[in-house]
mmCIF file of C-alpha atoms in Angstrom:
data_model
loop_
_atom_site.group_PDB
_atom_site.id
_atom_site.type_symbol
_atom_site.label_atom_id
_atom_site.label_comp_id
_atom_site.label_asym_id
_atom_site.label_seq_id
_atom_site.Cartn_x
_atom_site.Cartn_y
_atom_site.Cartn_z
ATOM 1 C CA UNK A 1 90.253 80.107 117.193
ATOM 2 C CA UNK A 2 88.231 81.929 114.607
ATOM 3 C CA UNK A 3 86.226 80.613 111.692
ATOM 4 C CA UNK A 4 84.393 81.872 108.655
ATOM 5 C CA UNK A 5 81.132 80.708 107.119
ATOM 6 C CA UNK A 6 80.155 81.711 103.614
ATOM 7 C CA UNK A 7 76.437 81.136 103.484
ATOM 8 C CA UNK A 8 76.076 80.555 99.746
ATOM 9 C CA UNK A 9 78.191 78.190 97.698
ATOM 10 C CA UNK A 10 76.838 79.516 94.397
ATOM 11 C CA UNK A 11 75.167 82.791 93.465
ATOM 12 C CA UNK A 12 73.751 83.158 89.943
ATOM 13 C CA UNK A 13 72.868 86.719 88.915
ATOM 14 C CA UNK A 14 72.048 88.603 85.737
ATOM 15 C CA UNK A 15 74.359 91.257 84.374
ATOM 16 C CA UNK A 16 73.755 94.765 85.811
ATOM 17 C CA UNK A 17 71.828 93.362 88.778
ATOM 18 C CA UNK A 18 72.981 93.964 92.372
ATOM 19 C CA UNK A 19 74.621 91.170 94.314
ATOM 20 C CA UNK A 20 75.403 90.353 97.952
ATOM 21 C CA UNK A 21 77.752 87.574 99.008
ATOM 22 C CA UNK A 22 77.297 86.679 102.638
ATOM 23 C CA UNK A 23 80.020 85.992 105.195
ATOM 24 C CA UNK A 24 79.729 85.350 108.927
ATOM 25 C CA UNK A 25 82.633 84.878 111.309
ATOM 26 C CA UNK A 26 83.182 83.689 114.833
ATOM 27 C CA UNK A 27 85.965 84.817 117.124
ATOM 28 C CA UNK A 28 86.594 85.545 120.780
ATOM 29 C CA UNK A 29 89.053 88.356 120.013
ATOM 30 C CA UNK A 30 89.246 91.306 117.656
ATOM 31 C CA UNK A 31 89.513 90.259 114.053
ATOM 32 C CA UNK A 32 90.628 91.558 110.716
ATOM 33 C CA UNK A 33 88.469 90.635 107.744
ATOM 34 C CA UNK A 34 89.250 90.231 104.077
ATOM 35 C CA UNK A 35 87.558 89.407 100.785
ATOM 36 C CA UNK A 36 89.626 87.816 98.035
ATOM 37 C CA UNK A 37 88.625 87.055 94.440
ATOM 38 C CA UNK A 38 89.919 84.189 92.317
ATOM 39 C CA UNK A 39 89.386 84.317 88.574
ATOM 40 C CA UNK A 40 89.513 81.013 86.679
ATOM 41 C CA UNK A 41 92.935 79.356 86.729
ATOM 42 C CA UNK A 42 94.511 82.220 88.662
ATOM 43 C CA UNK A 43 95.716 82.954 92.176
ATOM 44 C CA UNK A 44 93.834 85.029 94.729
ATOM 45 C CA UNK A 45 93.632 88.804 94.607
ATOM 46 C CA UNK A 46 92.601 91.082 97.477
ATOM 47 C CA UNK A 47 89.294 92.888 96.930
ATOM 48 C CA UNK A 48 89.092 94.748 100.228
ATOM 49 C CA UNK A 49 89.881 94.512 103.922
ATOM 50 C CA UNK A 50 88.562 95.709 107.258
ATOM 51 C CA UNK A 51 91.161 96.447 109.917
ATOM 52 C CA UNK A 52 89.504 99.173 112.039
ATOM 53 C CA UNK A 53 87.622 102.450 111.740
ATOM 54 C CA UNK A 54 84.736 102.917 109.348
ATOM 55 C CA UNK A 55 82.610 99.806 109.092
ATOM 56 C CA UNK A 56 81.930 100.377 105.384
ATOM 57 C CA UNK A 57 84.975 99.561 103.305
ATOM 58 C CA UNK A 58 85.359 100.048 99.582
ATOM 59 C CA UNK A 59 87.509 97.870 97.397
ATOM 60 C CA UNK A 60 88.508 97.385 93.819
ATOM 61 C CA UNK A 61 86.170 96.843 90.890
ATOM 62 C CA UNK A 62 83.242 98.635 92.594
ATOM 63 C CA UNK A 63 82.867 96.170 95.471
ATOM 64 C CA UNK A 64 82.204 97.192 99.047
ATOM 65 C CA UNK A 65 81.617 95.385 102.336
ATOM 66 C CA UNK A 66 80.161 96.307 105.695
ATOM 67 C CA UNK A 67 81.543 95.061 109.000
ATOM 68 C CA UNK A 68 78.752 94.376 111.474
ATOM 69 C CA UNK A 69 80.145 93.429 114.863
ATOM 70 C CA UNK A 70 76.794 92.701 116.515
ATOM 71 C CA UNK A 71 75.838 90.278 113.744
ATOM 72 C CA UNK A 72 79.435 89.062 113.231
ATOM 73 C CA UNK A 73 79.059 89.558 109.514
ATOM 74 C CA UNK A 74 81.101 90.994 106.665
ATOM 75 C CA UNK A 75 78.897 90.800 103.581
ATOM 76 C CA UNK A 76 80.246 91.791 100.159
ATOM 77 C CA UNK A 77 78.104 93.881 97.826
ATOM 78 C CA UNK A 78 78.146 95.374 94.353
ATOM 79 C CA UNK A 79 75.297 97.499 93.000
ATOM 80 C CA UNK A 80 75.669 96.384 89.372
ATOM 81 C CA UNK A 81 77.675 93.340 88.293
ATOM 82 C CA UNK A 82 79.429 92.669 85.013
ATOM 83 C CA UNK A 83 80.120 89.443 83.168
ATOM 84 C CA UNK A 84 83.764 89.888 84.123
ATOM 85 C CA UNK A 85 82.858 89.584 87.828
ATOM 86 C CA UNK A 86 82.269 85.863 87.331
ATOM 87 C CA UNK A 87 84.745 84.296 89.753
ATOM 88 C CA UNK A 88 85.168 82.556 93.108
ATOM 89 C CA UNK A 89 85.025 84.848 96.130
ATOM 90 C CA UNK A 90 86.585 84.015 99.483
ATOM 91 C CA UNK A 91 86.004 85.635 102.839
ATOM 92 C CA UNK A 92 88.883 85.338 105.316
ATOM 93 C CA UNK A 93 89.549 86.240 108.930
ATOM 94 C CA UNK A 94 92.791 86.919 110.758
ATOM 95 C CA UNK A 95 93.330 87.349 114.484
ATOM 96 C CA UNK A 96 96.094 87.975 116.962
ATOM 97 C CA UNK A 97 95.604 84.675 118.773
ATOM 98 C CA UNK A 98 96.378 82.665 115.628
ATOM 99 C CA UNK A 99 99.555 84.370 114.499
ATOM 100 C CA UNK A 100 97.550 86.431 112.005
ATOM 101 C CA UNK A 101 97.277 83.505 109.611
ATOM 102 C CA UNK A 102 94.232 83.681 107.372
ATOM 103 C CA UNK A 103 91.294 81.348 107.897
ATOM 104 C CA UNK A 104 89.293 81.137 104.688
ATOM 105 C CA UNK A 105 85.668 80.358 104.077
ATOM 106 C CA UNK A 106 84.831 77.657 101.560
ATOM 107 C CA UNK A 107 84.127 80.188 98.828
ATOM 108 C CA UNK A 108 81.152 81.495 96.873
ATOM 109 C CA UNK A 109 80.997 81.005 93.138
ATOM 110 C CA UNK A 110 79.472 84.085 91.465
ATOM 111 C CA UNK A 111 78.108 83.426 87.993
ATOM 112 C CA UNK A 112 77.011 86.478 86.021
ATOM 113 C CA UNK A 113 74.939 85.827 82.889
ATOM 114 C CA UNK A 114 73.640 88.182 80.206
ATOM 115 C CA UNK B 1 110.591 88.425 88.651
ATOM 116 C CA UNK B 2 107.659 90.459 89.922
ATOM 117 C CA UNK B 3 105.698 89.282 92.956
ATOM 118 C CA UNK B 4 105.515 85.566 93.700
ATOM 119 C CA UNK B 5 106.459 82.765 91.353
ATOM 120 C CA UNK B 6 105.703 79.082 91.790
ATOM 121 C CA UNK B 7 107.117 76.059 90.000
ATOM 122 C CA UNK B 8 106.099 73.811 88.458
ATOM 123 C CA UNK B 9 102.785 75.062 87.069
ATOM 124 C CA UNK B 10 101.449 71.530 87.134
ATOM 125 C CA UNK B 11 102.761 68.046 87.862
ATOM 126 C CA UNK B 12 101.563 64.471 87.688
ATOM 127 C CA UNK B 13 103.315 62.346 90.295
ATOM 128 C CA UNK B 14 103.305 58.662 91.148
ATOM 129 C CA UNK B 15 102.344 57.783 94.708
ATOM 130 C CA UNK B 16 105.346 57.280 96.951
ATOM 131 C CA UNK B 17 107.556 59.724 95.071
ATOM 132 C CA UNK B 18 109.173 62.746 96.662
ATOM 133 C CA UNK B 19 108.257 66.173 95.312
ATOM 134 C CA UNK B 20 109.299 69.744 96.106
ATOM 135 C CA UNK B 21 107.123 72.676 95.122
ATOM 136 C CA UNK B 22 109.084 75.877 94.745
ATOM 137 C CA UNK B 23 108.029 79.372 95.778
ATOM 138 C CA UNK B 24 110.037 82.574 95.359
ATOM 139 C CA UNK B 25 109.076 86.166 96.137
ATOM 140 C CA UNK B 26 110.952 89.350 95.297
ATOM 141 C CA UNK B 27 109.066 91.727 97.601
ATOM 142 C CA UNK B 28 111.319 91.141 100.646
ATOM 143 C CA UNK B 29 108.287 90.060 102.636
ATOM 144 C CA UNK B 30 108.952 88.565 106.052
ATOM 145 C CA UNK B 31 106.058 86.131 106.184
ATOM 146 C CA UNK B 32 105.289 83.322 103.727
ATOM 147 C CA UNK B 33 102.550 80.705 103.621
ATOM 148 C CA UNK B 34 101.537 77.513 101.853
ATOM 149 C CA UNK B 35 97.868 76.695 101.265
ATOM 150 C CA UNK B 36 96.092 73.874 99.494
ATOM 151 C CA UNK B 37 92.813 74.460 97.693
ATOM 152 C CA UNK B 38 90.287 71.671 97.309
ATOM 153 C CA UNK B 39 86.824 71.918 95.809
ATOM 154 C CA UNK B 40 84.257 72.714 98.443
ATOM 155 C CA UNK B 41 86.864 73.178 101.173
ATOM 156 C CA UNK B 42 88.324 76.563 100.307
ATOM 157 C CA UNK B 43 91.969 77.222 101.147
ATOM 158 C CA UNK B 44 93.594 75.526 104.101
ATOM 159 C CA UNK B 45 96.905 76.546 105.628
ATOM 160 C CA UNK B 46 99.617 73.868 105.487
ATOM 161 C CA UNK B 47 102.696 75.620 106.898
ATOM 162 C CA UNK B 48 103.823 79.180 107.434
ATOM 163 C CA UNK B 49 106.977 81.145 108.189
ATOM 164 C CA UNK B 50 106.905 84.515 109.949
ATOM 165 C CA UNK B 51 110.558 85.213 109.175
ATOM 166 C CA UNK B 52 113.600 83.528 107.664
ATOM 167 C CA UNK B 53 114.800 80.667 109.839
ATOM 168 C CA UNK B 54 111.430 79.961 111.474
ATOM 169 C CA UNK B 55 108.459 77.841 110.399
ATOM 170 C CA UNK B 56 105.152 76.768 111.909
ATOM 171 C CA UNK B 57 102.374 74.271 111.300
ATOM 172 C CA UNK B 58 99.022 75.249 109.921
ATOM 173 C CA UNK B 59 95.714 73.437 109.795
ATOM 174 C CA UNK B 60 96.791 70.491 107.598
ATOM 175 C CA UNK B 61 100.573 69.944 107.996
ATOM 176 C CA UNK B 62 100.762 66.133 107.932
ATOM 177 C CA UNK B 63 102.766 64.737 105.016
ATOM 178 C CA UNK B 64 104.378 68.095 104.231
ATOM 179 C CA UNK B 65 107.559 69.841 105.323
ATOM 180 C CA UNK B 66 108.968 73.307 104.667
ATOM 181 C CA UNK B 67 112.187 75.213 105.134
ATOM 182 C CA UNK B 68 113.021 78.925 105.129
ATOM 183 C CA UNK B 69 116.740 79.312 104.598
ATOM 184 C CA UNK B 70 116.392 82.884 103.294
ATOM 185 C CA UNK B 71 113.786 85.613 102.891
ATOM 186 C CA UNK B 72 112.908 84.918 99.269
ATOM 187 C CA UNK B 73 112.362 81.148 99.069
ATOM 188 C CA UNK B 74 109.879 78.881 100.803
ATOM 189 C CA UNK B 75 109.847 75.341 99.303
ATOM 190 C CA UNK B 76 107.198 72.793 100.214
ATOM 191 C CA UNK B 77 108.223 69.123 100.201
ATOM 192 C CA UNK B 78 106.051 66.031 99.997
ATOM 193 C CA UNK B 79 108.330 63.247 101.266
ATOM 194 C CA UNK B 80 106.185 60.397 99.971
ATOM 195 C CA UNK B 81 103.191 61.580 97.974
ATOM 196 C CA UNK B 82 99.742 60.035 98.425
ATOM 197 C CA UNK B 83 96.611 60.462 96.256
ATOM 198 C CA UNK B 84 94.906 62.588 98.948
ATOM 199 C CA UNK B 85 97.566 65.230 98.320
ATOM 200 C CA UNK B 86 96.127 65.841 94.864
ATOM 201 C CA UNK B 87 95.259 69.526 95.045
ATOM 202 C CA UNK B 88 96.115 73.022 93.896
ATOM 203 C CA UNK B 89 98.847 74.536 96.037
ATOM 204 C CA UNK B 90 99.212 78.268 96.574
ATOM 205 C CA UNK B 91 102.138 80.100 98.059
ATOM 206 C CA UNK B 92 101.563 83.545 99.597
ATOM 207 C CA UNK B 93 103.591 86.235 101.317
ATOM 208 C CA UNK B 94 102.963 89.305 103.437
ATOM 209 C CA UNK B 95 105.221 92.033 104.695
ATOM 210 C CA UNK B 96 105.394 95.432 106.295
ATOM 211 C CA UNK B 97 105.314 96.339 109.947
ATOM 212 C CA UNK B 98 101.728 95.245 110.538
ATOM 213 C CA UNK B 99 101.174 91.519 111.141
ATOM 214 C CA UNK B 100 97.789 91.574 109.430
ATOM 215 C CA UNK B 101 99.041 93.018 106.167
ATOM 216 C CA UNK B 102 97.566 91.796 102.921
ATOM 217 C CA UNK B 103 98.771 88.424 101.661
ATOM 218 C CA UNK B 104 99.878 88.244 98.034
ATOM 219 C CA UNK B 105 99.342 84.951 96.249
ATOM 220 C CA UNK B 106 101.276 83.109 93.586
ATOM 221 C CA UNK B 107 99.593 81.558 90.517
ATOM 222 C CA UNK B 108 99.457 78.072 92.041
ATOM 223 C CA UNK B 109 100.756 74.572 91.311
ATOM 224 C CA UNK B 110 98.289 71.900 90.245
ATOM 225 C CA UNK B 111 99.486 68.551 91.596
ATOM 226 C CA UNK B 112 97.987 65.184 90.725
ATOM 227 C CA UNK B 113 99.146 62.114 92.644
ATOM 228 C CA UNK B 114 98.268 58.789 91.032
#
């Protein structure tokens, strides 16, 4: 089975500053990796995904993530955050030996202040 | 209807009562999922269905049942609700020819069991 660890439960950051949300995974087979965002009182929305190919993937709203197989990481980054980026962010992993169901991390709460 | 709808939006339920959470999608997706979201625990898979007529158990299936009579609907039933089932429930679906396609989420149902 595979699992996901989000290393920070909360990340406070000032507006226009860069941010990195960390995600590590464990799996014995090839995986597919996702970042989802949840705005207050809403469902989850896909930010970006890594399936294969280039290890740097770009998503919506200026976010990007880099797949690092040797470090089993998939950290999410944005060079300059906005107040509107305040939300809960979830890293998730999917693999062939689990029916491709998503295993989610426990989430990182990003709080952007002026 | 556009995407995934869930009903009710919220519900307060007495312990021991039976409750069905409804989920409908209009994207003709093959796969559908039910998750529960609890503070500090992220999203955990309850049940899933890869295609109409089939269902499977996720990480936390006890106390819940599902059915998939057709492609569009995937109801989740609590036969006899208990306070530990207080949570926010999300329905999701995914489709296409690739098993690791993006999952689309509904807006959620907030359930309180007293």
